Amino acid sequence: MRVRVSPRGVRASVGPRVARVHVGTGRTRVSSGMGPLFASTTLAGGRSRARAGGARRTGPTPTQLVAQQHRAERAVQEGDRARAIAELEQTLQALVTAHRDTWPAAVRPVVAAPPLPTLESVRQEVRALALRGVGTFARQQRHDLRARADADAEAYLRDERARLEQVRAQLQAEADRWWTGLNRNDEEVVCEALNCAFGDNPAGGAALGVADGICSVLIRQPDLDDLPTQRAGVTPTGRPTLRKLTQRDRHRLFLQCMVANVAATLLEGFACAPGLDAITVCVLTRVEKTQRLGVVLAGRWTRTAVAATPWGTDADATGLVLDRAAELHLDLATTGAVRALDPTDVPGLAEVLALAHDDGAPEPDAPAGSAPSPLLVRPFLQWVAEAAAVPASPADPRASTPVPGHRKLAAGQAVTLTESETVLPVVVTALAASGVELDLSVLLLGEDGRVRTDLDLIFYNAPVSRTGAVRVDLPEDDGRVQHARAVIDARELAGEGVDRVAVIVSAGSCPLSQVHGLDLTVWVAGAPPFSPPVPQEPDLTAAVVCEVYRRVSSSGDEWRLRGTGQGWRDGLAGLARSFGISVD
């Protein structure tokens, strides 16, 4: 037996060399030796003995976990910093390069003719409508209906081609008049074109007037306090970071931004108005010291000077604005600050300041919806209904029978629209003597009899519903008579999510009983027209005259037309409120 003591512990060896057991600190082992040969193995099967402190740890230590968390947080911070630096660089670049955009020169507008459907496709559509509900074995009837459908398809295409060509010619004539006015520097045309072009500029611009080939433009430059206060930089160790701009650098940035905006306005103005010889620009901004609006730059630039400027670097804008102006008023301090101009030193500056108002007024909301293009091809069923709504002249080959008389529709009376009186579509027309504000409107109503949103009112500012199921044409007044029209296509009402529409007639502040020659007519294809009830009380200025709704029965869905004749004293606004529409 041998006992060994060391700093690592105590171990004992028992037995002869040929079979010896080693115990103590560490693992228990067995060794065997004879001569120069020696072998050793452990009795624990290769597994280490459990330590006094518990199970052996195989994962990262708490210190390693904390270090990993710190590295992850640092990576997130560096990523956020890199994104912030990239966004700041893009912002700074956009501020000083507004003039590097491209503005193509204005050209004469050409109204192209819209494509018409082919005769074969129209024939198939009209045949399908004509043969709906006709038995397969009614051969003679189907033959006659197909022949009539083919004739209707040809007449429809002929009418649409002639109508669209007439509309295109009218639009082209209006475009030519606009183009002539633009080239002749008509003040209204030029200002409208430039204001539309300046609407998306970084610095909002407005054309104030045109005289002797010179257009006056006012620019609202972003305030110094609205510009970035930092720039991209690097730390002493080479890492990207954000550094605060000095006051001198901020004033230099403001000047560069203003110069770029002026150059962009000049380039876009001369491109959009080919008849202008020069543009006068006044730059309006909030003065840093007084925090009030003031003019910081005023000048005049000719088309020749702008066209002769070579555009290759950002410094070209500075060369154009500061060096090539025919007249320039700019007050720069020794620190680089741009100071407000004295209104008494610059002619006309006081008038410009009188037109400027401080910021903060809310912008007016844009009208909901937009008028449909007059070059849209009418659907065949709309052509049928509108043809029925216009009495045919004796010279018209389609006028084979006289126009039938109107049928009175009393308040509360409902008429089922059958196969011969189809609701696809319904056309409501209103006629009156010239001199009053005659309007037709349509309400899309839910099951509770109220609108779902304000967009469910279809009127002159929002003339088309979401799916096009309801359309209101703008009233026309030729000096003798007024005409308004609304078209309801029940095929598309399912897409609107409603099963009832109400037709409204209004005349501004004038009572309906005092509207001379007021005549309302409901036209349905293939049937005599109806005259809906109009209330005659002396103080009613708006009324719901009729409703088109769907009724579900055991035999299937059917569409009905019902007279209403319910009036309101507070006009279209009061009527709309009672149906759940918010009116300012």
mmCIF file of N, CA, C and O in Angstrom, residues 396-466:
data_model
loop_
_atom_site.group_PDB
_atom_site.id
_atom_site.type_symbol
_atom_site.label_atom_id
_atom_site.label_comp_id
_atom_site.label_asym_id
_atom_site.label_seq_id
_atom_site.Cartn_x
_atom_site.Cartn_y
_atom_site.Cartn_z
ATOM 1 N N ASP A 396 -86.263 59.845 -86.869
ATOM 2 C CA ASP A 396 -85.451 58.766 -86.313
ATOM 3 C C ASP A 396 -86.040 57.432 -86.742
ATOM 4 O O ASP A 396 -87.220 57.155 -86.491
ATOM 5 N N PRO A 397 -85.271 56.560 -87.410
ATOM 6 C CA PRO A 397 -85.828 55.275 -87.857
ATOM 7 C C PRO A 397 -86.263 54.392 -86.702
ATOM 8 O O PRO A 397 -87.032 53.462 -86.901
ATOM 9 N N ARG A 398 -85.790 54.665 -85.486
ATOM 10 C CA ARG A 398 -86.193 53.828 -84.364
ATOM 11 C C ARG A 398 -87.562 54.232 -83.829
ATOM 12 O O ARG A 398 -88.121 53.567 -82.967
ATOM 13 N N ALA A 399 -88.083 55.377 -84.274
ATOM 14 C CA ALA A 399 -89.359 55.863 -83.757
ATOM 15 C C ALA A 399 -90.503 55.185 -84.510
ATOM 16 O O ALA A 399 -91.205 55.793 -85.311
ATOM 17 N N SER A 400 -90.686 53.895 -84.270
ATOM 18 C CA SER A 400 -91.732 53.148 -84.950
ATOM 19 C C SER A 400 -93.073 53.305 -84.273
ATOM 20 O O SER A 400 -94.105 53.120 -84.891
ATOM 21 N N THR A 401 -93.091 53.661 -82.973
ATOM 22 C CA THR A 401 -94.336 53.824 -82.236
ATOM 23 C C THR A 401 -94.272 55.136 -81.476
ATOM 24 O O THR A 401 -93.190 55.588 -81.095
ATOM 25 N N PRO A 402 -95.418 55.764 -81.232
ATOM 26 C CA PRO A 402 -95.393 57.016 -80.463
ATOM 27 C C PRO A 402 -94.992 56.765 -79.037
ATOM 28 O O PRO A 402 -95.148 55.669 -78.504
ATOM 29 N N VAL A 403 -94.443 57.810 -78.374
ATOM 30 C CA VAL A 403 -94.016 57.691 -76.979
ATOM 31 C C VAL A 403 -95.257 57.567 -76.099
ATOM 32 O O VAL A 403 -96.164 58.408 -76.182
ATOM 33 N N PRO A 404 -95.371 56.543 -75.247
ATOM 34 C CA PRO A 404 -96.554 56.378 -74.421
ATOM 35 C C PRO A 404 -96.630 57.465 -73.359
ATOM 36 O O PRO A 404 -95.647 58.104 -73.010
ATOM 37 N N GLY A 405 -97.833 57.682 -72.809
ATOM 38 C CA GLY A 405 -98.026 58.698 -71.796
ATOM 39 C C GLY A 405 -97.488 58.279 -70.449
ATOM 40 O O GLY A 405 -97.239 57.096 -70.188
ATOM 41 N N HIS A 406 -97.334 59.273 -69.566
ATOM 42 C CA HIS A 406 -96.832 59.015 -68.219
ATOM 43 C C HIS A 406 -97.910 58.359 -67.376
ATOM 44 O O HIS A 406 -99.104 58.567 -67.576
ATOM 45 N N ARG A 407 -97.436 57.596 -66.388
ATOM 46 C CA ARG A 407 -98.326 57.012 -65.393
ATOM 47 C C ARG A 407 -98.047 57.664 -64.045
ATOM 48 O O ARG A 407 -96.894 57.725 -63.608
ATOM 49 N N LYS A 408 -99.073 58.160 -63.390
ATOM 50 C CA LYS A 408 -98.923 58.790 -62.091
ATOM 51 C C LYS A 408 -98.561 57.745 -61.046
ATOM 52 O O LYS A 408 -99.147 56.665 -60.995
ATOM 53 N N LEU A 409 -97.590 58.085 -60.195
ATOM 54 C CA LEU A 409 -97.179 57.225 -59.091
ATOM 55 C C LEU A 409 -97.485 57.966 -57.802
ATOM 56 O O LEU A 409 -96.801 58.935 -57.451
ATOM 57 N N ALA A 410 -98.533 57.523 -57.083
ATOM 58 C CA ALA A 410 -98.941 58.216 -55.868
ATOM 59 C C ALA A 410 -98.001 57.906 -54.718
ATOM 60 O O ALA A 410 -97.256 56.913 -54.742
ATOM 61 N N ALA A 411 -98.040 58.763 -53.685
ATOM 62 C CA ALA A 411 -97.215 58.533 -52.495
ATOM 63 C C ALA A 411 -97.645 57.240 -51.820
ATOM 64 O O ALA A 411 -98.831 57.021 -51.531
ATOM 65 N N GLY A 412 -96.680 56.347 -51.578
ATOM 66 C CA GLY A 412 -96.958 55.065 -50.970
ATOM 67 C C GLY A 412 -97.294 53.966 -51.954
ATOM 68 O O GLY A 412 -97.300 52.787 -51.586
ATOM 69 N N GLN A 413 -97.551 54.312 -53.216
ATOM 70 C CA GLN A 413 -97.880 53.296 -54.213
ATOM 71 C C GLN A 413 -96.606 52.600 -54.676
ATOM 72 O O GLN A 413 -95.585 53.245 -54.957
ATOM 73 N N ALA A 414 -96.655 51.269 -54.755
ATOM 74 C CA ALA A 414 -95.508 50.460 -55.180
ATOM 75 C C ALA A 414 -95.845 49.744 -56.463
ATOM 76 O O ALA A 414 -96.960 49.232 -56.636
ATOM 77 N N VAL A 415 -94.900 49.696 -57.390
ATOM 78 C CA VAL A 415 -95.066 49.033 -58.675
ATOM 79 C C VAL A 415 -93.965 47.992 -58.807
ATOM 80 O O VAL A 415 -92.779 48.308 -58.618
ATOM 81 N N THR A 416 -94.364 46.765 -59.099
ATOM 82 C CA THR A 416 -93.378 45.706 -59.314
ATOM 83 C C THR A 416 -92.812 45.833 -60.715
ATOM 84 O O THR A 416 -93.549 45.945 -61.698
ATOM 85 N N LEU A 417 -91.517 45.820 -60.811
ATOM 86 C CA LEU A 417 -90.841 45.927 -62.100
ATOM 87 C C LEU A 417 -90.669 44.530 -62.657
ATOM 88 O O LEU A 417 -89.845 43.739 -62.184
ATOM 89 N N THR A 418 -91.477 44.163 -63.662
ATOM 90 C CA THR A 418 -91.514 42.810 -64.198
ATOM 91 C C THR A 418 -90.522 42.679 -65.339
ATOM 92 O O THR A 418 -89.710 43.565 -65.596
ATOM 93 N N GLU A 419 -90.626 41.543 -66.068
ATOM 94 C CA GLU A 419 -89.723 41.322 -67.181
ATOM 95 C C GLU A 419 -89.874 42.402 -68.240
ATOM 96 O O GLU A 419 -88.924 42.830 -68.852
ATOM 97 N N SER A 420 -91.113 42.855 -68.469
ATOM 98 C CA SER A 420 -91.324 43.893 -69.474
ATOM 99 C C SER A 420 -90.958 45.269 -68.956
ATOM 100 O O SER A 420 -90.752 46.194 -69.722
ATOM 101 N N GLU A 421 -90.932 45.420 -67.633
ATOM 102 C CA GLU A 421 -90.555 46.686 -67.021
ATOM 103 C C GLU A 421 -89.324 46.432 -66.157
ATOM 104 O O GLU A 421 -89.415 46.258 -64.955
ATOM 105 N N THR A 422 -88.187 46.333 -66.800
ATOM 106 C CA THR A 422 -86.979 45.939 -66.089
ATOM 107 C C THR A 422 -86.399 47.120 -65.327
ATOM 108 O O THR A 422 -86.520 48.260 -65.751
ATOM 109 N N VAL A 423 -85.746 46.816 -64.207
ATOM 110 C CA VAL A 423 -85.131 47.856 -63.395
ATOM 111 C C VAL A 423 -83.670 48.079 -63.778
ATOM 112 O O VAL A 423 -82.939 48.783 -63.120
ATOM 113 N N LEU A 424 -83.241 47.476 -64.854
ATOM 114 C CA LEU A 424 -81.829 47.523 -65.222
ATOM 115 C C LEU A 424 -81.630 48.375 -66.467
ATOM 116 O O LEU A 424 -81.692 47.865 -67.589
ATOM 117 N N PRO A 425 -81.378 49.642 -66.384
ATOM 118 C CA PRO A 425 -81.395 50.458 -65.176
ATOM 119 C C PRO A 425 -82.669 51.295 -65.089
ATOM 120 O O PRO A 425 -83.507 51.259 -65.987
ATOM 121 N N VAL A 426 -82.771 52.106 -64.032
ATOM 122 C CA VAL A 426 -83.823 53.099 -63.864
ATOM 123 C C VAL A 426 -83.196 54.472 -64.062
ATOM 124 O O VAL A 426 -82.145 54.754 -63.484
ATOM 125 N N VAL A 427 -83.832 55.325 -64.875
ATOM 126 C CA VAL A 427 -83.337 56.672 -65.135
ATOM 127 C C VAL A 427 -84.366 57.662 -64.617
ATOM 128 O O VAL A 427 -85.545 57.576 -64.983
ATOM 129 N N VAL A 428 -83.926 58.564 -63.744
ATOM 130 C CA VAL A 428 -84.800 59.603 -63.206
ATOM 131 C C VAL A 428 -84.337 60.939 -63.767
ATOM 132 O O VAL A 428 -83.159 61.289 -63.657
ATOM 133 N N THR A 429 -85.261 61.669 -64.386
ATOM 134 C CA THR A 429 -84.924 62.976 -64.950
ATOM 135 C C THR A 429 -85.780 64.044 -64.283
ATOM 136 O O THR A 429 -86.898 63.786 -63.836
ATOM 137 N N ALA A 430 -85.218 65.259 -64.202
ATOM 138 C CA ALA A 430 -85.924 66.404 -63.633
ATOM 139 C C ALA A 430 -85.744 67.588 -64.569
ATOM 140 O O ALA A 430 -84.610 67.892 -64.985
ATOM 141 N N LEU A 431 -86.838 68.229 -64.919
ATOM 142 C CA LEU A 431 -86.825 69.409 -65.780
ATOM 143 C C LEU A 431 -87.438 70.572 -65.023
ATOM 144 O O LEU A 431 -88.382 70.395 -64.238
ATOM 145 N N ALA A 432 -86.905 71.794 -65.256
ATOM 146 C CA ALA A 432 -87.454 72.994 -64.632
ATOM 147 C C ALA A 432 -86.991 74.199 -65.432
ATOM 148 O O ALA A 432 -86.016 74.121 -66.198
ATOM 149 N N ALA A 433 -87.680 75.308 -65.216
ATOM 150 C CA ALA A 433 -87.284 76.534 -65.886
ATOM 151 C C ALA A 433 -85.946 77.018 -65.354
ATOM 152 O O ALA A 433 -85.557 76.724 -64.217
ATOM 153 N N SER A 434 -85.223 77.758 -66.187
ATOM 154 C CA SER A 434 -83.906 78.249 -65.797
ATOM 155 C C SER A 434 -84.029 79.266 -64.669
ATOM 156 O O SER A 434 -85.013 79.996 -64.575
ATOM 157 N N GLY A 435 -82.998 79.294 -63.778
ATOM 158 C CA GLY A 435 -82.952 80.314 -62.740
ATOM 159 C C GLY A 435 -82.927 79.802 -61.326
ATOM 160 O O GLY A 435 -82.754 80.591 -60.395
ATOM 161 N N VAL A 436 -83.078 78.469 -61.102
ATOM 162 C CA VAL A 436 -83.007 77.908 -59.750
ATOM 163 C C VAL A 436 -81.946 76.818 -59.732
ATOM 164 O O VAL A 436 -81.502 76.339 -60.775
ATOM 165 N N GLU A 437 -81.539 76.421 -58.519
ATOM 166 C CA GLU A 437 -80.522 75.379 -58.356
ATOM 167 C C GLU A 437 -81.209 74.018 -58.283
ATOM 168 O O GLU A 437 -81.456 73.477 -57.208
ATOM 169 N N LEU A 438 -81.516 73.449 -59.423
ATOM 170 C CA LEU A 438 -82.190 72.159 -59.477
ATOM 171 C C LEU A 438 -81.164 71.043 -59.395
ATOM 172 O O LEU A 438 -80.216 71.012 -60.180
ATOM 173 N N ASP A 439 -81.348 70.125 -58.441
ATOM 174 C CA ASP A 439 -80.399 69.020 -58.242
ATOM 175 C C ASP A 439 -81.161 67.734 -57.978
ATOM 176 O O ASP A 439 -82.216 67.729 -57.325
ATOM 177 N N LEU A 440 -80.584 66.630 -58.464
ATOM 178 C CA LEU A 440 -81.026 65.285 -58.109
ATOM 179 C C LEU A 440 -79.912 64.611 -57.329
ATOM 180 O O LEU A 440 -78.737 64.711 -57.704
ATOM 181 N N SER A 441 -80.266 63.918 -56.242
ATOM 182 C CA SER A 441 -79.308 63.185 -55.424
ATOM 183 C C SER A 441 -79.892 61.810 -55.120
ATOM 184 O O SER A 441 -81.107 61.601 -55.247
ATOM 185 N N VAL A 442 -79.030 60.891 -54.712
ATOM 186 C CA VAL A 442 -79.463 59.522 -54.405
ATOM 187 C C VAL A 442 -78.822 59.102 -53.096
ATOM 188 O O VAL A 442 -77.630 59.339 -52.863
ATOM 189 N N LEU A 443 -79.610 58.450 -52.236
ATOM 190 C CA LEU A 443 -79.129 57.898 -50.965
ATOM 191 C C LEU A 443 -79.096 56.382 -51.052
ATOM 192 O O LEU A 443 -80.069 55.756 -51.498
ATOM 193 N N LEU A 444 -77.976 55.780 -50.622
ATOM 194 C CA LEU A 444 -77.866 54.325 -50.494
ATOM 195 C C LEU A 444 -78.176 53.963 -49.049
ATOM 196 O O LEU A 444 -77.444 54.352 -48.142
ATOM 197 N N LEU A 445 -79.248 53.214 -48.808
ATOM 198 C CA LEU A 445 -79.745 52.976 -47.462
ATOM 199 C C LEU A 445 -79.590 51.509 -47.079
ATOM 200 O O LEU A 445 -79.728 50.608 -47.915
ATOM 201 N N GLY A 446 -79.310 51.287 -45.779
ATOM 202 C CA GLY A 446 -79.235 49.943 -45.241
ATOM 203 C C GLY A 446 -80.595 49.459 -44.766
ATOM 204 O O GLY A 446 -81.639 50.086 -44.989
ATOM 205 N N GLU A 447 -80.587 48.307 -44.064
ATOM 206 C CA GLU A 447 -81.841 47.729 -43.602
ATOM 207 C C GLU A 447 -82.537 48.606 -42.581
ATOM 208 O O GLU A 447 -83.765 48.535 -42.431
ATOM 209 N N ASP A 448 -81.771 49.446 -41.844
ATOM 210 C CA ASP A 448 -82.380 50.320 -40.839
ATOM 211 C C ASP A 448 -82.891 51.629 -41.437
ATOM 212 O O ASP A 448 -83.345 52.516 -40.709
ATOM 213 N N GLY A 449 -82.826 51.767 -42.765
ATOM 214 C CA GLY A 449 -83.311 52.977 -43.396
ATOM 215 C C GLY A 449 -82.378 54.157 -43.289
ATOM 216 O O GLY A 449 -82.786 55.289 -43.579
ATOM 217 N N ARG A 450 -81.112 53.940 -42.906
ATOM 218 C CA ARG A 450 -80.134 55.011 -42.777
ATOM 219 C C ARG A 450 -78.885 54.648 -43.576
ATOM 220 O O ARG A 450 -78.666 53.480 -43.929
ATOM 221 N N VAL A 451 -78.064 55.659 -43.836
ATOM 222 C CA VAL A 451 -76.830 55.420 -44.566
ATOM 223 C C VAL A 451 -75.805 54.763 -43.653
ATOM 224 O O VAL A 451 -75.882 54.864 -42.433
ATOM 225 N N ARG A 452 -74.842 54.074 -44.273
ATOM 226 C CA ARG A 452 -73.761 53.465 -43.488
ATOM 227 C C ARG A 452 -72.628 54.450 -43.248
ATOM 228 O O ARG A 452 -72.087 54.520 -42.154
ATOM 229 N N THR A 453 -72.278 55.216 -44.268
ATOM 230 C CA THR A 453 -71.242 56.249 -44.172
ATOM 231 C C THR A 453 -71.705 57.465 -44.968
ATOM 232 O O THR A 453 -72.694 57.420 -45.709
ATOM 233 N N ASP A 454 -70.953 58.569 -44.841
ATOM 234 C CA ASP A 454 -71.278 59.773 -45.603
ATOM 235 C C ASP A 454 -71.124 59.566 -47.099
ATOM 236 O O ASP A 454 -71.696 60.321 -47.897
ATOM 237 N N LEU A 455 -70.347 58.540 -47.514
ATOM 238 C CA LEU A 455 -70.160 58.272 -48.937
ATOM 239 C C LEU A 455 -71.400 57.678 -49.582
ATOM 240 O O LEU A 455 -71.426 57.495 -50.805
ATOM 241 N N ASP A 456 -72.429 57.349 -48.786
ATOM 242 C CA ASP A 456 -73.663 56.795 -49.342
ATOM 243 C C ASP A 456 -74.577 57.873 -49.901
ATOM 244 O O ASP A 456 -75.684 57.567 -50.344
ATOM 245 N N LEU A 457 -74.161 59.133 -49.847
ATOM 246 C CA LEU A 457 -74.900 60.209 -50.513
ATOM 247 C C LEU A 457 -74.220 60.478 -51.857
ATOM 248 O O LEU A 457 -73.067 60.900 -51.921
ATOM 249 N N ILE A 458 -74.942 60.222 -52.941
ATOM 250 C CA ILE A 458 -74.426 60.443 -54.286
ATOM 251 C C ILE A 458 -75.038 61.753 -54.783
ATOM 252 O O ILE A 458 -76.251 61.850 -54.983
ATOM 253 N N PHE A 459 -74.193 62.776 -54.973
ATOM 254 C CA PHE A 459 -74.667 64.082 -55.390
ATOM 255 C C PHE A 459 -73.598 64.726 -56.274
ATOM 256 O O PHE A 459 -72.662 64.048 -56.719
ATOM 257 N N TYR A 460 -73.736 66.042 -56.564
ATOM 258 C CA TYR A 460 -72.883 66.667 -57.572
ATOM 259 C C TYR A 460 -71.409 66.672 -57.192
ATOM 260 O O TYR A 460 -70.546 66.690 -58.061
ATOM 261 N N ASN A 461 -71.068 66.634 -55.875
ATOM 262 C CA ASN A 461 -69.667 66.595 -55.464
ATOM 263 C C ASN A 461 -69.108 65.185 -55.408
ATOM 264 O O ASN A 461 -67.896 65.001 -55.373
ATOM 265 N N ALA A 462 -69.966 64.177 -55.323
ATOM 266 C CA ALA A 462 -69.570 62.764 -55.348
ATOM 267 C C ALA A 462 -70.547 62.054 -56.265
ATOM 268 O O ALA A 462 -71.476 61.381 -55.810
ATOM 269 N N PRO A 463 -70.389 62.205 -57.589
ATOM 270 C CA PRO A 463 -71.449 61.805 -58.519
ATOM 271 C C PRO A 463 -71.542 60.319 -58.833
ATOM 272 O O PRO A 463 -72.471 59.922 -59.525
ATOM 273 N N VAL A 464 -70.595 59.490 -58.349
ATOM 274 C CA VAL A 464 -70.612 58.069 -58.691
ATOM 275 C C VAL A 464 -70.418 57.256 -57.429
ATOM 276 O O VAL A 464 -69.569 57.583 -56.591
ATOM 277 N N SER A 465 -71.202 56.184 -57.274
ATOM 278 C CA SER A 465 -71.047 55.310 -56.112
ATOM 279 C C SER A 465 -69.816 54.433 -56.276
ATOM 280 O O SER A 465 -69.155 54.435 -57.313
ATOM 281 N N ARG A 466 -69.533 53.641 -55.240
ATOM 282 C CA ARG A 466 -68.284 52.874 -55.201
ATOM 283 C C ARG A 466 -68.164 51.905 -56.370
ATOM 284 O O ARG A 466 -67.110 51.792 -56.994
#
